[in-house]
Structures are given as structure tokens and as C-alpha cells.
JSON list of C-alpha atoms in Angstrom, two decimals:
[
{"chain": "A", "resi": 15, "resn": "SER", "atom": "CA", "xyz": [-12.76, -16.86, 6.35]},
{"chain": "A", "resi": 16, "resn": "PHE", "atom": "CA", "xyz": [-11.37, -16.10, 2.90]},
{"chain": "A", "resi": 17, "resn": "ALA", "atom": "CA", "xyz": [-10.64, -12.49, 3.88]},
{"chain": "A", "resi": 18, "resn": "ILE", "atom": "CA", "xyz": [-8.65, -13.72, 6.86]},
{"chain": "A", "resi": 19, "resn": "SER", "atom": "CA", "xyz": [-6.90, -16.24, 4.61]},
{"chain": "A", "resi": 20, "resn": "ASN", "atom": "CA", "xyz": [-5.56, -13.55, 2.29]},
{"chain": "A", "resi": 21, "resn": "THR", "atom": "CA", "xyz": [-4.34, -11.47, 5.21]},
{"chain": "A", "resi": 22, "resn": "MET", "atom": "CA", "xyz": [-2.67, -14.49, 6.78]},
{"chain": "A", "resi": 23, "resn": "LYS", "atom": "CA", "xyz": [-0.93, -15.30, 3.49]},
{"chain": "A", "resi": 24, "resn": "HIS", "atom": "CA", "xyz": [0.46, -11.78, 3.53]},
{"chain": "A", "resi": 25, "resn": "LEU", "atom": "CA", "xyz": [1.76, -12.13, 7.08]},
{"chain": "A", "resi": 26, "resn": "LEU", "atom": "CA", "xyz": [3.22, -15.58, 6.43]},
{"chain": "A", "resi": 27, "resn": "SER", "atom": "CA", "xyz": [5.08, -14.12, 3.47]},
{"chain": "A", "resi": 28, "resn": "LEU", "atom": "CA", "xyz": [6.61, -11.52, 5.78]},
{"chain": "A", "resi": 29, "resn": "ILE", "atom": "CA", "xyz": [7.80, -14.26, 8.14]},
{"chain": "A", "resi": 30, "resn": "LEU", "atom": "CA", "xyz": [9.48, -15.94, 5.18]},
{"chain": "A", "resi": 31, "resn": "ILE", "atom": "CA", "xyz": [11.08, -12.63, 4.25]},
{"chain": "A", "resi": 32, "resn": "LEU", "atom": "CA", "xyz": [12.60, -12.29, 7.71]},
{"chain": "A", "resi": 33, "resn": "LEU", "atom": "CA", "xyz": [14.09, -15.76, 7.40]},
{"chain": "A", "resi": 34, "resn": "LEU", "atom": "CA", "xyz": [15.62, -14.95, 4.01]},
{"chain": "A", "resi": 35, "resn": "ILE", "atom": "CA", "xyz": [16.97, -11.48, 4.76]},
{"chain": "A", "resi": 36, "resn": "PRO", "atom": "CA", "xyz": [20.35, -12.73, 6.12]},
{"chain": "A", "resi": 37, "resn": "CYS", "atom": "CA", "xyz": [20.98, -14.19, 2.65]},
{"chain": "A", "resi": 38, "resn": "LEU", "atom": "CA", "xyz": [20.43, -10.89, 0.85]},
{"chain": "A", "resi": 39, "resn": "THR", "atom": "CA", "xyz": [23.33, -9.47, -1.13]},
{"chain": "A", "resi": 40, "resn": "GLY", "atom": "CA", "xyz": [25.07, -6.73, 0.80]},
{"chain": "A", "resi": 41, "resn": "PHE", "atom": "CA", "xyz": [23.10, -7.36, 3.98]},
{"chain": "A", "resi": 42, "resn": "THR", "atom": "CA", "xyz": [24.30, -5.36, 6.97]},
{"chain": "A", "resi": 43, "resn": "GLN", "atom": "CA", "xyz": [23.35, -5.71, 10.61]},
{"chain": "A", "resi": 44, "resn": "ASN", "atom": "CA", "xyz": [21.01, -2.76, 10.53]},
{"chain": "A", "resi": 45, "resn": "LYS", "atom": "CA", "xyz": [17.44, -3.24, 11.71]},
{"chain": "A", "resi": 46, "resn": "THR", "atom": "CA", "xyz": [16.24, -0.52, 9.35]},
{"chain": "A", "resi": 47, "resn": "VAL", "atom": "CA", "xyz": [17.50, -2.57, 6.39]},
{"chain": "A", "resi": 48, "resn": "VAL", "atom": "CA", "xyz": [15.41, -5.49, 7.64]},
{"chain": "A", "resi": 49, "resn": "ASN", "atom": "CA", "xyz": [12.37, -3.26, 8.04]},
{"chain": "A", "resi": 50, "resn": "LEU", "atom": "CA", "xyz": [12.75, -1.64, 4.62]},
{"chain": "A", "resi": 51, "resn": "THR", "atom": "CA", "xyz": [13.05, -5.05, 3.00]},
{"chain": "A", "resi": 52, "resn": "GLU", "atom": "CA", "xyz": [9.92, -6.23, 4.78]},
{"chain": "A", "resi": 53, "resn": "ALA", "atom": "CA", "xyz": [8.06, -3.04, 3.79]},
{"chain": "A", "resi": 54, "resn": "CYS", "atom": "CA", "xyz": [9.19, -3.41, 0.18]},
{"chain": "A", "resi": 55, "resn": "HIS", "atom": "CA", "xyz": [7.87, -6.96, 0.02]},
{"chain": "A", "resi": 56, "resn": "PHE", "atom": "CA", "xyz": [4.65, -5.99, 1.75]},
{"chain": "A", "resi": 57, "resn": "GLU", "atom": "CA", "xyz": [3.93, -3.26, -0.78]},
{"chain": "A", "resi": 58, "resn": "SER", "atom": "CA", "xyz": [5.11, -5.37, -3.71]},
{"chain": "A", "resi": 59, "resn": "THR", "atom": "CA", "xyz": [2.66, -8.09, -2.71]},
{"chain": "A", "resi": 60, "resn": "ASN", "atom": "CA", "xyz": [-0.14, -5.52, -2.47]},
{"chain": "A", "resi": 61, "resn": "ILE", "atom": "CA", "xyz": [0.33, -4.47, -6.10]},
{"chain": "A", "resi": 62, "resn": "PRO", "atom": "CA", "xyz": [-0.92, -7.71, -7.76]},
{"chain": "A", "resi": 63, "resn": "LEU", "atom": "CA", "xyz": [-3.37, -8.36, -4.91]},
{"chain": "A", "resi": 64, "resn": "PHE", "atom": "CA", "xyz": [-5.22, -5.07, -5.36]},
{"chain": "A", "resi": 65, "resn": "ALA", "atom": "CA", "xyz": [-4.97, -5.35, -9.15]},
{"chain": "A", "resi": 66, "resn": "ALA", "atom": "CA", "xyz": [-6.66, -8.75, -8.94]},
{"chain": "A", "resi": 67, "resn": "TYR", "atom": "CA", "xyz": [-9.36, -7.26, -6.73]},
{"chain": "A", "resi": 68, "resn": "ALA", "atom": "CA", "xyz": [-9.88, -4.55, -9.37]},
{"chain": "A", "resi": 69, "resn": "GLU", "atom": "CA", "xyz": [-10.30, -7.16, -12.08]},
{"chain": "A", "resi": 70, "resn": "GLN", "atom": "CA", "xyz": [-12.80, -9.03, -9.94]},
{"chain": "A", "resi": 71, "resn": "ALA", "atom": "CA", "xyz": [-14.82, -5.86, -9.29]},
{"chain": "A", "resi": 72, "resn": "ASP", "atom": "CA", "xyz": [-14.97, -5.17, -13.03]},
{"chain": "A", "resi": 73, "resn": "LYS", "atom": "CA", "xyz": [-16.31, -8.67, -13.62]},
{"chain": "A", "resi": 74, "resn": "GLU", "atom": "CA", "xyz": [-18.95, -8.07, -10.95]},
{"chain": "A", "resi": 75, "resn": "GLY", "atom": "CA", "xyz": [-20.12, -4.91, -12.74]},
{"chain": "A", "resi": 76, "resn": "LEU", "atom": "CA", "xyz": [-18.64, -2.52, -10.18]},
{"chain": "A", "resi": 77, "resn": "PRO", "atom": "CA", "xyz": [-16.40, -0.23, -12.25]},
{"chain": "A", "resi": 78, "resn": "LYS", "atom": "CA", "xyz": [-15.97, 2.45, -9.56]},
{"chain": "A", "resi": 79, "resn": "VAL", "atom": "CA", "xyz": [-14.86, -0.13, -7.02]},
{"chain": "A", "resi": 80, "resn": "ALA", "atom": "CA", "xyz": [-12.43, -1.48, -9.63]},
{"chain": "A", "resi": 81, "resn": "THR", "atom": "CA", "xyz": [-11.06, 2.03, -10.14]},
{"chain": "A", "resi": 82, "resn": "PHE", "atom": "CA", "xyz": [-10.41, 2.38, -6.42]},
{"chain": "A", "resi": 83, "resn": "PHE", "atom": "CA", "xyz": [-8.52, -0.91, -6.31]},
{"chain": "A", "resi": 84, "resn": "ARG", "atom": "CA", "xyz": [-6.44, 0.17, -9.32]},
{"chain": "A", "resi": 85, "resn": "ALA", "atom": "CA", "xyz": [-5.61, 3.42, -7.54]},
{"chain": "A", "resi": 86, "resn": "ILE", "atom": "CA", "xyz": [-4.43, 1.74, -4.35]},
{"chain": "A", "resi": 87, "resn": "SER", "atom": "CA", "xyz": [-2.46, -0.78, -6.41]},
{"chain": "A", "resi": 88, "resn": "LYS", "atom": "CA", "xyz": [-0.69, 2.18, -8.05]},
{"chain": "A", "resi": 89, "resn": "ALA", "atom": "CA", "xyz": [-0.03, 3.75, -4.65]},
{"chain": "A", "resi": 90, "resn": "ALA", "atom": "CA", "xyz": [1.48, 0.47, -3.46]},
{"chain": "A", "resi": 91, "resn": "SER", "atom": "CA", "xyz": [3.77, 0.38, -6.49]},
{"chain": "A", "resi": 92, "resn": "ILE", "atom": "CA", "xyz": [5.04, 3.88, -5.65]},
{"chain": "A", "resi": 93, "resn": "HIS", "atom": "CA", "xyz": [5.76, 2.90, -2.04]},
{"chain": "A", "resi": 94, "resn": "ALA", "atom": "CA", "xyz": [7.52, -0.27, -3.17]},
{"chain": "A", "resi": 95, "resn": "ALA", "atom": "CA", "xyz": [9.65, 1.65, -5.68]},
{"chain": "A", "resi": 96, "resn": "ASN", "atom": "CA", "xyz": [10.68, 4.16, -3.02]},
{"chain": "A", "resi": 97, "resn": "PHE", "atom": "CA", "xyz": [11.78, 1.38, -0.66]},
{"chain": "A", "resi": 98, "resn": "GLN", "atom": "CA", "xyz": [13.54, -0.49, -3.46]},
{"chain": "A", "resi": 99, "resn": "GLU", "atom": "CA", "xyz": [15.50, 2.62, -4.40]},
{"chain": "A", "resi": 100, "resn": "LEU", "atom": "CA", "xyz": [16.69, 3.06, -0.82]},
{"chain": "A", "resi": 101, "resn": "LEU", "atom": "CA", "xyz": [17.68, -0.59, -0.49]},
{"chain": "A", "resi": 102, "resn": "THR", "atom": "CA", "xyz": [19.61, -0.46, -3.76]},
{"chain": "A", "resi": 103, "resn": "LYS", "atom": "CA", "xyz": [21.58, 2.50, -2.45]},
{"chain": "A", "resi": 104, "resn": "MET", "atom": "CA", "xyz": [22.31, 0.45, 0.67]},
{"chain": "A", "resi": 105, "resn": "GLY", "atom": "CA", "xyz": [23.68, -2.35, -1.49]},
{"chain": "A", "resi": 106, "resn": "VAL", "atom": "CA", "xyz": [20.81, -4.72, -0.81]},
{"chain": "A", "resi": 107, "resn": "THR", "atom": "CA", "xyz": [19.25, -6.91, -3.49]},
{"chain": "A", "resi": 108, "resn": "VAL", "atom": "CA", "xyz": [15.64, -7.85, -2.77]},
{"chain": "A", "resi": 109, "resn": "THR", "atom": "CA", "xyz": [14.38, -11.15, -4.12]},
{"chain": "A", "resi": 110, "resn": "PRO", "atom": "CA", "xyz": [10.69, -11.04, -5.14]},
{"chain": "A", "resi": 111, "resn": "ILE", "atom": "CA", "xyz": [8.37, -13.36, -3.22]},
{"chain": "A", "resi": 112, "resn": "LYS", "atom": "CA", "xyz": [5.15, -14.50, -4.86]},
{"chain": "A", "resi": 113, "resn": "THR", "atom": "CA", "xyz": [2.03, -15.22, -2.83]},
{"chain": "A", "resi": 114, "resn": "GLU", "atom": "CA", "xyz": [-1.16, -16.96, -3.85]},
{"chain": "A", "resi": 115, "resn": "ILE", "atom": "CA", "xyz": [-4.18, -14.70, -4.28]},
{"chain": "A", "resi": 116, "resn": "SER", "atom": "CA", "xyz": [-7.68, -15.88, -3.40]},
{"chain": "A", "resi": 117, "resn": "LEU", "atom": "CA", "xyz": [-10.32, -13.91, -5.27]},
{"chain": "A", "resi": 118, "resn": "MET", "atom": "CA", "xyz": [-13.50, -13.23, -3.33]},
{"chain": "A", "resi": 119, "resn": "THR", "atom": "CA", "xyz": [-16.55, -11.02, -3.54]},
{"chain": "A", "resi": 120, "resn": "PRO", "atom": "CA", "xyz": [-15.85, -7.27, -3.78]},
{"chain": "A", "resi": 121, "resn": "GLU", "atom": "CA", "xyz": [-17.31, -6.86, -0.28]},
{"chain": "A", "resi": 122, "resn": "LEU", "atom": "CA", "xyz": [-14.79, -9.32, 1.18]},
{"chain": "A", "resi": 123, "resn": "ASN", "atom": "CA", "xyz": [-11.99, -7.96, -0.99]},
{"chain": "A", "resi": 124, "resn": "ILE", "atom": "CA", "xyz": [-12.37, -4.43, 0.36]},
{"chain": "A", "resi": 125, "resn": "GLN", "atom": "CA", "xyz": [-12.50, -5.69, 3.94]},
{"chain": "A", "resi": 126, "resn": "ASP", "atom": "CA", "xyz": [-9.32, -7.71, 3.34]},
{"chain": "A", "resi": 127, "resn": "ALA", "atom": "CA", "xyz": [-7.57, -4.72, 1.78]},
{"chain": "A", "resi": 128, "resn": "LEU", "atom": "CA", "xyz": [-8.68, -2.46, 4.64]},
{"chain": "A", "resi": 129, "resn": "LYS", "atom": "CA", "xyz": [-7.31, -4.93, 7.17]},
{"chain": "A", "resi": 130, "resn": "LEU", "atom": "CA", "xyz": [-3.93, -5.01, 5.42]},
{"chain": "A", "resi": 131, "resn": "ILE", "atom": "CA", "xyz": [-3.66, -1.22, 5.23]},
{"chain": "A", "resi": 132, "resn": "ARG", "atom": "CA", "xyz": [-4.58, -0.89, 8.91]},
{"chain": "A", "resi": 133, "resn": "ILE", "atom": "CA", "xyz": [-1.80, -3.32, 9.82]},
{"chain": "A", "resi": 134, "resn": "GLU", "atom": "CA", "xyz": [0.72, -1.41, 7.73]},
{"chain": "A", "resi": 135, "resn": "ALA", "atom": "CA", "xyz": [-0.24, 2.11, 8.77]},
{"chain": "A", "resi": 136, "resn": "GLY", "atom": "CA", "xyz": [-1.09, 1.43, 12.39]},
{"chain": "A", "resi": 137, "resn": "ILE", "atom": "CA", "xyz": [1.54, -1.09, 13.42]},
{"chain": "A", "resi": 138, "resn": "ASN", "atom": "CA", "xyz": [4.29, -1.86, 10.94]},
{"chain": "A", "resi": 139, "resn": "TYR", "atom": "CA", "xyz": [5.22, 1.59, 9.71]},
{"chain": "A", "resi": 140, "resn": "ALA", "atom": "CA", "xyz": [5.00, 3.15, 13.16]},
{"chain": "A", "resi": 141, "resn": "GLU", "atom": "CA", "xyz": [7.58, 0.67, 14.44]},
{"chain": "A", "resi": 142, "resn": "TYR", "atom": "CA", "xyz": [9.75, 0.94, 11.32]},
{"chain": "A", "resi": 143, "resn": "LEU", "atom": "CA", "xyz": [9.79, 4.72, 11.56]},
{"chain": "A", "resi": 144, "resn": "GLU", "atom": "CA", "xyz": [10.92, 4.70, 15.17]},
{"chain": "A", "resi": 145, "resn": "GLN", "atom": "CA", "xyz": [13.71, 2.25, 14.33]},
{"chain": "A", "resi": 146, "resn": "ALA", "atom": "CA", "xyz": [14.87, 4.36, 11.39]},
{"chain": "A", "resi": 147, "resn": "LYS", "atom": "CA", "xyz": [15.11, 7.37, 13.69]},
{"chain": "A", "resi": 148, "resn": "THR", "atom": "CA", "xyz": [17.11, 5.30, 16.17]},
{"chain": "A", "resi": 149, "resn": "ASP", "atom": "CA", "xyz": [19.45, 4.16, 13.39]},
{"chain": "A", "resi": 150, "resn": "ASN", "atom": "CA", "xyz": [19.73, 7.78, 12.14]},
{"chain": "A", "resi": 151, "resn": "GLU", "atom": "CA", "xyz": [18.60, 6.70, 8.68]},
{"chain": "A", "resi": 152, "resn": "LYS", "atom": "CA", "xyz": [17.10, 9.99, 7.49]},
{"chain": "A", "resi": 153, "resn": "SER", "atom": "CA", "xyz": [16.15, 8.90, 3.96]},
{"chain": "A", "resi": 154, "resn": "ALA", "atom": "CA", "xyz": [14.49, 5.76, 5.32]},
{"chain": "A", "resi": 155, "resn": "SER", "atom": "CA", "xyz": [12.67, 7.83, 7.94]},
{"chain": "A", "resi": 156, "resn": "LYS", "atom": "CA", "xyz": [11.26, 10.09, 5.24]},
{"chain": "A", "resi": 157, "resn": "ALA", "atom": "CA", "xyz": [10.10, 7.22, 3.00]},
{"chain": "A", "resi": 158, "resn": "LEU", "atom": "CA", "xyz": [8.52, 5.34, 5.89]},
{"chain": "A", "resi": 159, "resn": "ARG", "atom": "CA", "xyz": [6.85, 8.47, 7.23]},
{"chain": "A", "resi": 160, "resn": "LEU", "atom": "CA", "xyz": [5.31, 9.26, 3.85]},
{"chain": "A", "resi": 161, "resn": "ALA", "atom": "CA", "xyz": [4.11, 5.68, 3.41]},
{"chain": "A", "resi": 162, "resn": "ARG", "atom": "CA", "xyz": [2.55, 5.68, 6.85]},
{"chain": "A", "resi": 163, "resn": "GLU", "atom": "CA", "xyz": [0.89, 9.09, 6.49]},
{"chain": "A", "resi": 164, "resn": "THR", "atom": "CA", "xyz": [-0.52, 8.41, 3.02]},
{"chain": "A", "resi": 165, "resn": "GLU", "atom": "CA", "xyz": [-1.91, 5.04, 4.08]},
{"chain": "A", "resi": 166, "resn": "GLN", "atom": "CA", "xyz": [-3.50, 6.57, 7.16]},
{"chain": "A", "resi": 167, "resn": "GLN", "atom": "CA", "xyz": [-5.01, 9.20, 4.87]},
{"chain": "A", "resi": 168, "resn": "SER", "atom": "CA", "xyz": [-6.40, 6.53, 2.55]},
{"chain": "A", "resi": 169, "resn": "LEU", "atom": "CA", "xyz": [-8.16, 4.60, 5.34]},
{"chain": "A", "resi": 170, "resn": "GLN", "atom": "CA", "xyz": [-11.25, 6.79, 5.01]},
{"chain": "A", "resi": 171, "resn": "LEU", "atom": "CA", "xyz": [-11.37, 6.06, 1.28]},
{"chain": "A", "resi": 172, "resn": "PHE", "atom": "CA", "xyz": [-11.42, 2.33, 2.05]},
{"chain": "A", "resi": 173, "resn": "VAL", "atom": "CA", "xyz": [-14.25, 2.89, 4.52]},
{"chain": "A", "resi": 174, "resn": "ASN", "atom": "CA", "xyz": [-16.17, 4.90, 1.90]},
{"chain": "A", "resi": 175, "resn": "VAL", "atom": "CA", "xyz": [-15.93, 2.06, -0.61]},
{"chain": "A", "resi": 176, "resn": "ALA", "atom": "CA", "xyz": [-16.86, -0.54, 2.01]},
{"chain": "A", "resi": 177, "resn": "ASP", "atom": "CA", "xyz": [-19.93, 1.49, 3.03]},
{"chain": "A", "resi": 178, "resn": "ALA", "atom": "CA", "xyz": [-20.99, 2.00, -0.59]},
{"chain": "A", "resi": 179, "resn": "LEU", "atom": "CA", "xyz": [-20.79, -1.74, -1.20]},
{"chain": "A", "resi": 180, "resn": "ALA", "atom": "CA", "xyz": [-22.69, -2.54, 1.99]},
{"chain": "A", "resi": 181, "resn": "ASN", "atom": "CA", "xyz": [-25.43, -0.09, 1.00]},
{"chain": "A", "resi": 182, "resn": "GLU", "atom": "CA", "xyz": [-25.40, -1.24, -2.63]},
{"chain": "A", "resi": 183, "resn": "ASN", "atom": "CA", "xyz": [-24.82, 2.34, -3.71]},
{"chain": "A", "resi": 184, "resn": "THR", "atom": "CA", "xyz": [-21.44, 2.38, -5.47]},
{"chain": "A", "resi": 185, "resn": "LYS", "atom": "CA", "xyz": [-22.64, 5.05, -7.91]},
{"chain": "A", "resi": 186, "resn": "ILE", "atom": "CA", "xyz": [-21.70, 7.68, -5.33]},
{"chain": "A", "resi": 187, "resn": "LEU", "atom": "CA", "xyz": [-18.03, 6.69, -5.50]},
{"chain": "A", "resi": 188, "resn": "PRO", "atom": "CA", "xyz": [-15.54, 8.75, -7.55]},
{"chain": "A", "resi": 189, "resn": "ALA", "atom": "CA", "xyz": [-15.10, 7.86, -11.22]},
{"chain": "A", "resi": 190, "resn": "PHE", "atom": "CA", "xyz": [-11.35, 8.44, -10.93]},
{"chain": "A", "resi": 191, "resn": "TYR", "atom": "CA", "xyz": [-8.57, 9.13, -8.43]},
{"chain": "A", "resi": 192, "resn": "TRP", "atom": "CA", "xyz": [-5.40, 11.19, -8.49]},
{"chain": "A", "resi": 193, "resn": "VAL", "atom": "CA", "xyz": [-2.21, 9.58, -7.19]},
{"chain": "A", "resi": 194, "resn": "CYS", "atom": "CA", "xyz": [0.91, 11.51, -6.18]},
{"chain": "A", "resi": 195, "resn": "PRO", "atom": "CA", "xyz": [3.81, 9.86, -8.05]},
{"chain": "A", "resi": 196, "resn": "ASN", "atom": "CA", "xyz": [6.28, 10.72, -5.30]},
{"chain": "A", "resi": 197, "resn": "CYS", "atom": "CA", "xyz": [4.56, 9.51, -2.12]},
{"chain": "A", "resi": 198, "resn": "GLY", "atom": "CA", "xyz": [1.50, 7.59, -3.34]},
{"chain": "A", "resi": 199, "resn": "ASN", "atom": "CA", "xyz": [-1.11, 9.82, -1.69]},
{"chain": "A", "resi": 200, "resn": "LEU", "atom": "CA", "xyz": [-4.63, 9.38, -3.10]},
{"chain": "A", "resi": 201, "resn": "TYR", "atom": "CA", "xyz": [-7.08, 12.15, -3.97]},
{"chain": "A", "resi": 202, "resn": "ASP", "atom": "CA", "xyz": [-10.76, 11.43, -4.60]},
{"chain": "A", "resi": 203, "resn": "VAL", "atom": "CA", "xyz": [-11.73, 14.92, -5.81]},
{"chain": "A", "resi": 204, "resn": "PRO", "atom": "CA", "xyz": [-12.00, 16.22, -9.39]},
{"chain": "A", "resi": 205, "resn": "ASP", "atom": "CA", "xyz": [-9.57, 19.08, -8.77]},
{"chain": "A", "resi": 206, "resn": "PRO", "atom": "CA", "xyz": [-6.91, 18.30, -6.17]},
{"chain": "A", "resi": 207, "resn": "GLU", "atom": "CA", "xyz": [-4.91, 20.92, -4.30]},
{"chain": "A", "resi": 208, "resn": "ASN", "atom": "CA", "xyz": [-2.05, 22.66, -6.07]},
{"chain": "A", "resi": 209, "resn": "GLU", "atom": "CA", "xyz": [0.55, 20.42, -4.49]},
{"chain": "A", "resi": 210, "resn": "CYS", "atom": "CA", "xyz": [0.64, 17.23, -2.45]},
{"chain": "A", "resi": 211, "resn": "SER", "atom": "CA", "xyz": [0.03, 17.96, 1.21]},
{"chain": "A", "resi": 212, "resn": "PHE", "atom": "CA", "xyz": [2.59, 15.33, 2.20]},
{"chain": "A", "resi": 213, "resn": "CYS", "atom": "CA", "xyz": [5.53, 15.80, -0.17]},
{"chain": "A", "resi": 214, "resn": "ASN", "atom": "CA", "xyz": [4.79, 19.10, -1.99]},
{"chain": "A", "resi": 215, "resn": "THR", "atom": "CA", "xyz": [4.79, 17.53, -5.45]},
{"chain": "A", "resi": 216, "resn": "GLY", "atom": "CA", "xyz": [2.90, 19.77, -7.91]},
{"chain": "A", "resi": 217, "resn": "ASN", "atom": "CA", "xyz": [-0.51, 18.52, -9.01]},
{"chain": "A", "resi": 218, "resn": "GLY", "atom": "CA", "xyz": [0.60, 18.76, -12.64]},
{"chain": "A", "resi": 219, "resn": "LYS", "atom": "CA", "xyz": [2.56, 15.56, -11.99]},
{"chain": "A", "resi": 220, "resn": "PHE", "atom": "CA", "xyz": [-0.33, 13.68, -10.35]},
{"chain": "A", "resi": 221, "resn": "LEU", "atom": "CA", "xyz": [-1.35, 10.43, -12.04]},
{"chain": "A", "resi": 222, "resn": "LYS", "atom": "CA", "xyz": [-5.02, 10.02, -12.98]},
{"chain": "A", "resi": 223, "resn": "VAL", "atom": "CA", "xyz": [-6.34, 6.50, -12.39]},
{"chain": "A", "resi": 224, "resn": "ILE", "atom": "CA", "xyz": [-9.61, 5.61, -14.10]}
]
């Protein structure tokens, strides 16, 4: 029930966002602006949520699980920054919205995080991307496409962590992850490819999360 509670808090926050958007500075009647604002808040809320899950995993003696949560928190911060940059260029000021975080067991935390990412990658970003194309917002289309693709790519990493926890074998998990600073894509290998497969950023710029 706690895992559902955290997800529901996330979704309730998004409803609040939609109610507040008409009050945003520089708001224009453009559905893509609404979607970008919602996406920005979604990712911004994920940053402290996943960081809290990392802290909890460390306390539970699961350092590799904590490292994964820190990596996805970093990826969320990159997505949020990309959306914020676009909104600023559109003349929109986004007001931060804080949500309460319920800490749980690492097993429930990873299931909650997986549920949130599936919602974003499978539903939200698919709809946002189509709307951006309709509105001919090319920069927004690119940012939303990268966010969707990288989160779809990371789904298997979430499943790997969930399986390791279920089997009580977290030692098999990576000791560190690489994060692309441009699109937030995660790499769980010691030596990643020469450039990001999604945005072509050179691996010399990748961020190492331990």
C-alpha cells in the first residue's frame, strides 16, 4: 500500500500542477507548454524521491541499490533541467511543488520507482511527444523524445535491481553507473560506448555515479 501511496502522491501533484499552470508567468495557450511544465514537475519530484530511496538503501546495507537510485536521481535532474531550459525560453516561470516522501523498504522503493518510470515512459511522454509534433515545437519534441527513450532504456535496469533484491543477491549489481549529461541515459557497464546512442554526446563527458 505504501508503494501505491507514493505513486498516488506523484499523480496528485500533477493534478495540482495542471490547476496552477494558468497562473504561470508568461503562460500561453499552447498544450505543449502545459505538458512541458507537467514533465518538469514530474522529473523534479523524482530527484528528491530517488535520492531518499538511495539514502534508505544505504541504511539497509545495500550500497549497490543506493548507487542505482542515485544514478536515476541524477538522470531525473538532467531531464528536469532540459525541460526548465525550454520553458524559460518560452517565457514560463515554473513554481516548485513539494511532495511528501514516504520511505519504505528497498524492495517497495524499487517497485514504486519502476511504476513511476513506466507511467512516464509508456503514457505521459508518448502523449506529450505527439502533442509537441502537432504544435510544431521541434525543441520540445527533441527533449521529450530523449526523455522517453532514455527512460524506456532504463526500465530493464529497474527490473535488474528488483530481481536482485527479490533474490537477495544485490552483489551482482554494478558498483557504478555512467550518466549522459545531455539526455540522462544510464549505462551499467564499466566501459560505455564512445558516444551516447541517443544524443551522440562523447563518453568523455559522461558522469560517473558511485
